[in-house]
Short mmCIF file of C-alpha atoms in Angstrom, two decimals:
data_model
loop_
_atom_site.label_atom_id
_atom_site.label_comp_id
_atom_site.label_asym_id
_atom_site.label_seq_id
_atom_site.Cartn_x
_atom_site.Cartn_y
_atom_site.Cartn_z
CA MET X 1 -44.09 70.17 -32.00
CA ARG X 2 -42.50 72.14 -29.19
CA LEU X 3 -39.95 70.28 -27.07
CA LEU X 4 -38.56 71.36 -23.70
CA HIS X 5 -35.22 69.56 -23.29
CA THR X 6 -33.72 69.28 -19.80
CA SER X 7 -31.51 66.84 -17.93
CA ASP X 8 -29.23 66.24 -14.94
CA TRP X 9 -31.52 67.41 -12.16
CA HIS X 10 -29.42 65.48 -9.61
CA LEU X 11 -32.16 65.74 -6.99
CA GLY X 12 -30.71 65.28 -3.50
CA ARG X 13 -27.29 66.66 -4.35
CA SER X 14 -25.56 69.14 -2.09
CA PHE X 15 -22.96 71.75 -2.99
CA HIS X 16 -19.93 71.52 -0.71
CA ARG X 17 -22.24 70.19 2.04
CA VAL X 18 -24.82 72.94 1.48
CA SER X 19 -28.28 71.56 0.69
CA LEU X 20 -29.62 72.48 -2.75
CA LEU X 21 -33.13 71.22 -2.08
CA ASP X 22 -34.70 74.71 -2.07
CA ALA X 23 -32.87 75.66 -5.27
CA GLN X 24 -33.95 72.41 -6.94
CA SER X 25 -37.53 73.01 -5.84
CA ALA X 26 -37.39 76.54 -7.31
CA TYR X 27 -36.08 75.09 -10.58
CA LEU X 28 -38.94 72.60 -10.81
CA ASP X 29 -41.42 75.43 -10.15
CA HIS X 30 -39.77 77.27 -13.04
CA LEU X 31 -39.95 74.16 -15.25
CA VAL X 32 -43.69 73.71 -14.69
CA ALA X 33 -44.32 77.43 -15.22
CA THR X 34 -42.35 77.32 -18.49
CA VAL X 35 -44.36 74.32 -19.66
CA ARG X 36 -47.60 76.21 -19.10
CA GLU X 37 -46.54 79.67 -20.27
CA ARG X 38 -44.65 78.60 -23.39
CA GLU X 39 -47.24 76.03 -24.52
CA VAL X 40 -44.78 73.13 -24.49
CA ASP X 41 -45.98 69.93 -26.20
CA VAL X 42 -43.58 67.47 -24.54
CA VAL X 43 -40.96 67.61 -21.77
CA LEU X 44 -37.73 65.63 -22.25
CA VAL X 45 -35.58 64.67 -19.24
CA ALA X 46 -32.33 63.06 -20.43
CA GLY X 47 -31.20 61.25 -17.30
CA ASP X 48 -29.64 61.78 -13.86
CA VAL X 49 -32.96 62.62 -12.25
CA TYR X 50 -31.40 61.75 -8.89
CA ASP X 51 -27.84 62.24 -7.69
CA ARG X 52 -27.41 58.69 -6.45
CA ALA X 53 -28.97 55.27 -6.76
CA VAL X 54 -30.62 55.44 -3.32
CA PRO X 55 -31.75 59.06 -3.03
CA PRO X 56 -32.83 60.68 0.25
CA LEU X 57 -36.55 60.78 1.00
CA THR X 58 -36.65 64.57 0.53
CA ALA X 59 -35.41 64.15 -3.06
CA VAL X 60 -38.00 61.43 -3.77
CA GLU X 61 -40.75 63.66 -2.43
CA LEU X 62 -39.57 66.54 -4.63
CA PHE X 63 -39.59 64.24 -7.66
CA ASP X 64 -43.07 62.97 -6.76
CA ARG X 65 -44.45 66.52 -6.55
CA ALA X 66 -42.86 67.40 -9.90
CA LEU X 67 -44.47 64.40 -11.62
CA HIS X 68 -47.88 65.25 -10.20
CA ARG X 69 -47.61 68.83 -11.44
CA LEU X 70 -46.42 67.81 -14.91
CA ALA X 71 -49.25 65.30 -15.17
CA ALA X 72 -51.75 67.93 -14.02
CA ALA X 73 -50.50 70.27 -16.75
CA GLY X 74 -51.57 67.65 -19.29
CA VAL X 75 -48.22 67.77 -21.09
CA PRO X 76 -46.48 64.42 -21.78
CA THR X 77 -43.06 63.86 -20.21
CA VAL X 78 -40.46 61.42 -21.54
CA MET X 79 -37.70 60.59 -19.06
CA ILE X 80 -34.69 58.24 -19.04
CA SER X 81 -32.35 57.07 -16.31
CA GLY X 82 -28.75 58.29 -16.17
CA ASN X 83 -25.56 56.87 -14.71
CA HIS X 84 -26.35 58.38 -11.29
CA ASP X 85 -29.82 56.83 -11.16
CA SER X 86 -30.78 53.30 -10.23
CA ALA X 87 -32.60 52.38 -13.42
CA ARG X 88 -34.66 49.69 -11.70
CA ARG X 89 -35.73 51.96 -8.85
CA LEU X 90 -36.56 54.88 -11.12
CA GLY X 91 -38.58 52.56 -13.35
CA VAL X 92 -40.82 51.22 -10.58
CA GLY X 93 -44.41 52.12 -11.41
CA ALA X 94 -43.59 53.07 -15.01
CA GLY X 95 -46.72 51.33 -16.29
CA LEU X 96 -48.98 53.32 -13.99
CA PHE X 97 -47.14 56.58 -14.65
CA GLU X 98 -47.65 56.05 -18.38
CA ARG X 99 -51.41 56.41 -17.91
CA ALA X 100 -50.79 59.92 -16.55
CA GLY X 101 -48.55 60.88 -19.49
CA ILE X 102 -45.25 60.31 -17.65
CA HIS X 103 -43.19 57.96 -19.81
CA LEU X 104 -40.20 56.45 -17.97
CA ARG X 105 -37.65 54.63 -20.11
CA THR X 106 -35.16 52.81 -17.87
CA ASP X 107 -34.84 49.33 -19.46
CA PRO X 108 -32.17 49.17 -22.22
CA GLU X 109 -33.97 46.31 -23.94
CA GLY X 110 -36.99 48.58 -24.48
CA CYS X 111 -34.99 51.22 -26.35
CA ALA X 112 -36.74 50.45 -29.67
CA THR X 113 -40.23 50.95 -28.22
CA PRO X 114 -41.00 54.64 -28.66
CA VAL X 115 -43.49 56.98 -27.10
CA VAL X 116 -45.51 58.11 -30.12
CA LEU X 117 -47.12 61.55 -29.95
CA ALA X 118 -48.93 63.40 -32.72
CA ASP X 119 -49.43 66.99 -33.83
CA ASP X 120 -51.13 68.53 -36.87
CA HIS X 121 -48.35 67.21 -39.13
CA GLY X 122 -48.37 63.57 -38.00
CA ASP X 123 -46.45 61.36 -35.57
CA VAL X 124 -43.27 61.99 -33.63
CA ALA X 125 -41.58 58.89 -32.18
CA PHE X 126 -39.63 59.50 -28.96
CA TYR X 127 -37.03 56.82 -28.20
CA GLY X 128 -35.49 56.63 -24.73
CA LEU X 129 -31.96 55.22 -24.41
CA PRO X 130 -31.17 55.07 -20.69
CA TYR X 131 -27.53 55.10 -19.62
CA LEU X 132 -25.95 51.96 -21.07
CA GLU X 133 -23.27 50.35 -18.90
CA PRO X 134 -21.33 48.43 -21.59
CA ALA X 135 -20.45 45.29 -19.64
CA LEU X 136 -24.02 44.88 -18.37
CA VAL X 137 -25.94 45.46 -21.62
CA LYS X 138 -23.58 44.17 -24.33
CA ASP X 139 -25.24 40.76 -24.70
CA ALA X 140 -28.81 42.03 -24.32
CA LEU X 141 -28.31 44.53 -27.14
CA GLY X 142 -26.21 42.23 -29.31
CA ALA X 143 -23.31 44.68 -29.36
CA ALA X 144 -20.07 43.66 -31.06
CA LYS X 145 -18.03 44.43 -27.93
CA ALA X 146 -18.33 45.94 -24.47
CA GLY X 147 -17.63 49.58 -25.21
CA HIS X 148 -19.68 52.77 -24.98
CA GLU X 149 -19.72 53.32 -28.74
CA ALA X 150 -20.57 49.68 -29.46
CA VAL X 151 -23.57 49.46 -27.12
CA LEU X 152 -24.93 52.87 -28.09
CA THR X 153 -24.59 51.97 -31.79
CA ALA X 154 -26.44 48.69 -31.17
CA ALA X 155 -29.25 50.54 -29.39
CA MET X 156 -29.50 53.12 -32.17
CA ASP X 157 -29.58 50.38 -34.81
CA ARG X 158 -32.59 48.91 -33.05
CA MET X 159 -34.21 52.32 -32.93
CA ARG X 160 -33.61 52.96 -36.64
CA ALA X 161 -34.99 49.53 -37.50
CA ASP X 162 -38.21 50.32 -35.64
CA LEU X 163 -38.45 53.78 -37.22
CA ALA X 164 -38.17 52.20 -40.68
CA THR X 165 -41.40 50.26 -40.03
CA ARG X 166 -43.40 53.39 -39.23
CA PRO X 167 -45.39 55.54 -41.68
CA ALA X 168 -43.37 57.70 -44.04
CA GLY X 169 -42.75 61.13 -42.59
CA THR X 170 -42.68 59.99 -38.97
CA ARG X 171 -40.31 62.33 -37.16
CA SER X 172 -37.90 61.00 -34.53
CA VAL X 173 -36.40 62.22 -31.27
CA VAL X 174 -33.99 60.22 -29.15
CA LEU X 175 -33.05 60.80 -25.51
CA ALA X 176 -29.63 59.48 -24.46
CA HIS X 177 -27.26 59.79 -21.53
CA ALA X 178 -23.69 59.59 -22.78
CA PHE X 179 -20.41 61.43 -23.35
CA VAL X 180 -20.47 62.45 -27.02
CA ALA X 181 -17.36 63.67 -28.83
CA GLY X 182 -17.28 67.44 -29.07
CA GLY X 183 -18.99 68.01 -25.74
CA GLU X 184 -17.23 70.10 -23.07
CA PRO X 185 -17.26 68.44 -19.62
CA SER X 186 -16.98 70.04 -16.18
CA ASP X 187 -15.74 68.69 -12.84
CA SER X 188 -19.13 67.58 -11.52
CA GLU X 189 -20.00 64.73 -13.90
CA ARG X 190 -19.16 61.24 -12.74
CA ASP X 191 -16.83 59.86 -15.38
CA ILE X 192 -18.47 57.36 -17.75
CA THR X 193 -15.45 57.07 -20.03
CA VAL X 194 -13.14 55.37 -17.57
CA GLY X 195 -9.94 53.75 -18.79
CA GLY X 196 -9.28 56.34 -21.48
CA VAL X 197 -12.19 55.18 -23.64
CA ALA X 198 -12.95 57.89 -26.21
CA ALA X 199 -16.30 59.65 -26.21
CA VAL X 200 -18.79 58.24 -28.71
CA PRO X 201 -18.99 60.08 -32.05
CA ALA X 202 -22.00 62.28 -32.78
CA GLY X 203 -22.53 60.24 -35.97
CA VAL X 204 -24.05 57.50 -33.80
CA PHE X 205 -27.23 59.61 -33.88
CA ASP X 206 -27.41 59.97 -37.66
CA GLY X 207 -30.93 59.71 -39.03
CA VAL X 208 -32.59 61.29 -35.98
CA ASP X 209 -34.33 64.65 -36.17
CA TYR X 210 -33.25 65.65 -32.65
CA ALA X 211 -31.01 64.00 -30.03
CA ALA X 212 -31.67 65.27 -26.50
CA LEU X 213 -28.55 64.43 -24.51
CA GLY X 214 -27.79 64.32 -20.82
CA HIS X 215 -24.62 63.81 -18.74
CA LEU X 216 -22.52 66.91 -19.48
CA HIS X 217 -23.54 69.85 -17.31
CA GLY X 218 -22.93 72.68 -19.76
CA SER X 219 -25.67 73.59 -22.25
CA GLN X 220 -24.17 73.11 -25.71
CA ARG X 221 -24.61 72.01 -29.29
CA VAL X 222 -22.54 69.06 -30.47
CA THR X 223 -24.20 69.45 -33.87
CA GLU X 224 -27.32 71.36 -34.87
CA ARG X 225 -29.46 68.29 -34.10
CA VAL X 226 -27.42 66.79 -31.23
CA ARG X 227 -27.46 68.87 -28.04
CA TYR X 228 -26.91 68.84 -24.30
CA SER X 229 -29.32 70.83 -22.18
CA GLY X 230 -26.87 70.86 -19.28
CA SER X 231 -27.79 70.78 -15.60
CA PRO X 232 -30.27 73.37 -14.28
CA LEU X 233 -28.01 74.23 -11.34
CA ALA X 234 -24.24 74.51 -10.95
CA TYR X 235 -22.86 71.47 -9.15
CA SER X 236 -19.17 72.40 -9.06
CA PHE X 237 -17.10 75.56 -9.16
CA SER X 238 -15.93 74.55 -12.64
CA GLU X 239 -19.43 75.59 -13.74
CA ALA X 240 -19.07 79.14 -12.41
CA ASP X 241 -19.18 80.58 -15.94
CA HIS X 242 -22.03 78.38 -17.17
CA ARG X 243 -25.31 79.90 -18.25
CA LYS X 244 -27.83 77.38 -16.91
CA THR X 245 -30.68 76.89 -19.35
CA MET X 246 -33.14 74.49 -20.97
CA TRP X 247 -33.55 74.08 -24.73
CA LEU X 248 -36.93 75.06 -26.16
CA VAL X 249 -37.01 73.56 -29.67
CA ASP X 250 -39.76 73.57 -32.29
CA LEU X 251 -39.80 70.73 -34.84
CA ASP X 252 -41.58 71.51 -38.10
CA ALA X 253 -43.55 69.15 -40.30
CA HIS X 254 -40.34 67.75 -41.83
CA GLY X 255 -38.40 67.31 -38.59
CA ASN X 256 -36.33 70.45 -39.08
CA ILE X 257 -35.62 72.80 -36.18
CA ALA X 258 -37.93 75.69 -37.02
CA ALA X 259 -37.17 77.69 -33.87
CA GLU X 260 -35.00 77.40 -30.79
CA GLU X 261 -34.41 79.24 -27.55
CA ARG X 262 -32.33 78.81 -24.42
CA VAL X 263 -34.65 79.37 -21.45
CA ASP X 264 -32.70 80.57 -18.41
CA CYS X 265 -32.99 78.72 -15.12
CA PRO X 266 -33.28 80.59 -11.79
CA VAL X 267 -29.98 81.23 -9.98
CA GLU X 268 -30.24 81.05 -6.20
CA ARG X 269 -26.72 82.36 -5.66
CA PRO X 270 -23.92 82.98 -8.20
CA LEU X 271 -20.54 81.24 -8.04
CA ALA X 272 -17.14 82.90 -7.98
CA ARG X 273 -13.62 81.48 -8.26
CA LEU X 274 -11.09 83.86 -6.74
CA ARG X 275 -7.33 83.48 -6.91
CA GLY X 276 -4.49 85.46 -5.37
CA ARG X 277 -2.74 86.27 -2.12
CA LEU X 278 -5.01 86.51 0.90
CA ASP X 279 -4.40 90.22 1.53
CA THR X 280 -5.25 90.99 -2.09
CA LEU X 281 -8.52 89.05 -1.92
CA LEU X 282 -9.47 90.86 1.27
CA GLU X 283 -8.68 94.35 0.00
CA ASP X 284 -9.34 94.45 -3.75
CA PRO X 285 -12.44 96.65 -4.37
CA ALA X 286 -13.00 94.95 -7.74
CA LEU X 287 -14.13 91.85 -5.80
CA ASP X 288 -17.04 93.64 -4.09
CA ARG X 289 -19.47 92.08 -6.57
CA HIS X 290 -18.63 88.58 -5.28
CA GLU X 291 -19.41 89.24 -1.62
CA ASP X 292 -22.81 87.51 -1.85
CA ALA X 293 -21.61 84.62 -4.04
CA TRP X 294 -20.61 81.07 -3.21
CA VAL X 295 -16.83 81.42 -3.27
CA GLU X 296 -13.92 79.11 -4.04
CA ALA X 297 -10.71 80.88 -3.03
CA THR X 298 -7.30 79.71 -4.23
CA LEU X 299 -4.55 81.27 -2.13
CA THR X 300 -1.16 81.75 -3.77
CA ASP X 301 0.73 83.02 -0.70
CA PRO X 302 4.20 81.40 -0.56
CA VAL X 303 3.59 80.72 3.14
CA ARG X 304 0.17 79.63 4.37
CA PRO X 305 -1.43 82.59 6.19
CA ALA X 306 -3.00 82.30 9.64
CA GLU X 307 -6.76 81.60 9.88
CA PRO X 308 -7.42 82.06 6.16
CA MET X 309 -10.98 80.71 6.11
CA ALA X 310 -12.13 82.86 9.03
CA ARG X 311 -10.60 85.96 7.50
CA LEU X 312 -12.10 85.27 4.08
CA ALA X 313 -15.53 84.62 5.59
CA ARG X 314 -15.62 88.10 7.08
CA ARG X 315 -15.65 89.57 3.57
CA PHE X 316 -17.11 86.60 1.67
CA PRO X 317 -19.53 84.96 4.13
CA HIS X 318 -20.46 82.23 1.64
CA THR X 319 -16.94 80.90 1.09
CA LEU X 320 -17.23 77.13 0.65
CA SER X 321 -13.88 75.99 -0.70
CA LEU X 322 -10.32 76.95 0.15
CA VAL X 323 -7.43 75.78 -2.03
CA PHE X 324 -3.71 76.39 -1.47
CA ASP X 325 -1.53 76.76 -4.54
CA PRO X 326 1.57 78.65 -3.33
CA GLU X 327 3.62 80.58 -5.83
CA ARG X 328 6.80 78.55 -6.37
CA PRO X 329 9.39 78.41 -9.13
CA PRO X 330 8.91 75.42 -11.46
CA GLU X 331 12.10 73.75 -10.19
CA ASP X 332 10.97 73.89 -6.54
CA PRO X 333 10.84 70.30 -5.17
CA LEU X 334 7.88 71.27 -3.03
CA ALA X 335 5.69 71.86 -6.11
CA SER X 336 2.26 70.44 -5.44
CA TYR X 337 1.70 66.74 -6.12
CA ALA X 338 -1.92 67.61 -6.88
CA GLN X 339 -0.72 70.00 -9.57
CA ARG X 340 1.21 67.17 -11.23
CA LEU X 341 -1.94 65.06 -11.28
CA LYS X 342 -4.21 67.82 -12.56
CA GLY X 343 -6.09 66.85 -15.70
CA ARG X 344 -5.09 63.16 -15.53
CA ASP X 345 -7.65 60.41 -15.13
CA ASP X 346 -7.33 57.32 -12.92
CA HIS X 347 -6.02 55.15 -15.74
CA GLN X 348 -3.28 57.62 -16.64
CA ILE X 349 -2.27 57.93 -12.99
CA ALA X 350 -2.02 54.14 -12.73
CA GLU X 351 0.19 54.02 -15.82
CA ASP X 352 2.38 56.76 -14.35
CA PHE X 353 2.73 54.73 -11.16
CA VAL X 354 3.87 51.66 -13.11
CA ALA X 355 6.45 53.79 -14.91
CA HIS X 356 7.62 55.29 -11.59
CA VAL X 357 8.21 51.97 -9.81
CA ARG X 358 10.01 50.60 -12.87
CA GLY X 359 12.28 53.58 -13.15
CA GLY X 360 10.73 55.03 -16.29
CA SER X 361 9.44 52.02 -18.25
CA GLY X 362 5.66 52.26 -18.66
CA PRO X 363 3.19 49.37 -19.00
CA SER X 364 3.05 47.20 -22.10
CA ASP X 365 -0.04 47.03 -24.31
CA LEU X 366 -1.10 43.85 -22.52
CA GLU X 367 -0.65 45.48 -19.13
CA ARG X 368 -2.64 48.51 -20.26
CA THR X 369 -5.48 46.16 -21.23
CA VAL X 370 -5.32 44.53 -17.79
CA LEU X 371 -5.39 47.92 -16.06
CA ARG X 372 -8.33 49.09 -18.17
CA GLY X 373 -10.19 45.86 -17.43
CA ALA X 374 -9.59 46.31 -13.70
CA PHE X 375 -11.01 49.84 -13.72
CA ASP X 376 -14.00 48.71 -15.76
CA ASP X 377 -14.64 45.79 -13.37
CA VAL X 378 -14.60 48.13 -10.37
CA ARG X 379 -17.06 50.51 -12.04
CA VAL X 380 -19.42 47.67 -13.00
CA ASP X 381 -19.18 46.22 -9.47
CA GLU X 382 -20.08 49.62 -7.99
CA THR X 383 -23.06 49.86 -10.32
CA VAL X 384 -24.30 46.40 -9.35
CA ARG X 385 -23.84 47.15 -5.64
CA GLU X 386 -25.85 50.39 -5.93
CA VAL X 387 -28.71 48.62 -7.67
CA SER X 388 -28.81 45.76 -5.13
CA ARG X 389 -28.70 47.92 -1.98
#
């Protein structure tokens, strides 16, 4: 059975205030063409269909057209909701869509009810695990505690229990939207491991023939059977070096990966991250190849130059981001505050603040628990607000 694994469409997202609607439309054209030309048996979409819970009408229309075209191709599609989606909104009409071969899995309590498809070798059960917000699904799934690993383990236990009741030789595929240990993140994913919670281990997916993951935007293998497709478009300059692809995977009669291929996605405009003094960026002939790219320029001039954006735009007309990181000796008191915060999450910054106001004494274990609980409560509250809007 040939699977086309994709995720993180983020329909409706812009790139530094530039609309990506045309690029997203071109990607969906490419997706449908790939389905037809490569004789795909099932399309897997592992979450973050939309960029926010209440997407703009243009994004909804683009999604609607994509579903109609996939249904017309006669190829089943299995799709889950991600942490950017409103699961309830995305799931509206799921029963009707199912009749057209579009299988939406947005309810965590339905994670053990698979879409069962067959080929010449028998059945393949596709289980959809939508993004699981620990505090909201812990009780429904019977998880031991409200953590990402605990709720995902509980969902997978339900899936494995259902699989055990099916005929011997039934192959299994799971779709999940999570941060799995070993995956390499970029700057454009909304954090779903707030409070320093570790990523879930890949072993959570033991016993599954293929795990089609979403959330991280770089295409990558966590293990041979556990993979991220990555996003089809770059959504931050941290993805400038990404090769945007979809996984085309063939499962054989025994659930082994008989063949695989990374299918490239169309690139509307490349990305470039340039760094140096302004005069160097304007004069260096080696940068000619970036003149048609979306550009993020980091200026290292010790003194901020006059009209830097206007001057850069004359050579790089698609400059979207300008960052100042002046060259200073490490002991310089004017060293950037942002530089000191680089690579630290909100919870670490809060702990640093506690240590600062106390003159060096950081929070106790109890206080760390309180801080982590506060961050988790805010995230859950934001999720609830998005769903109820």
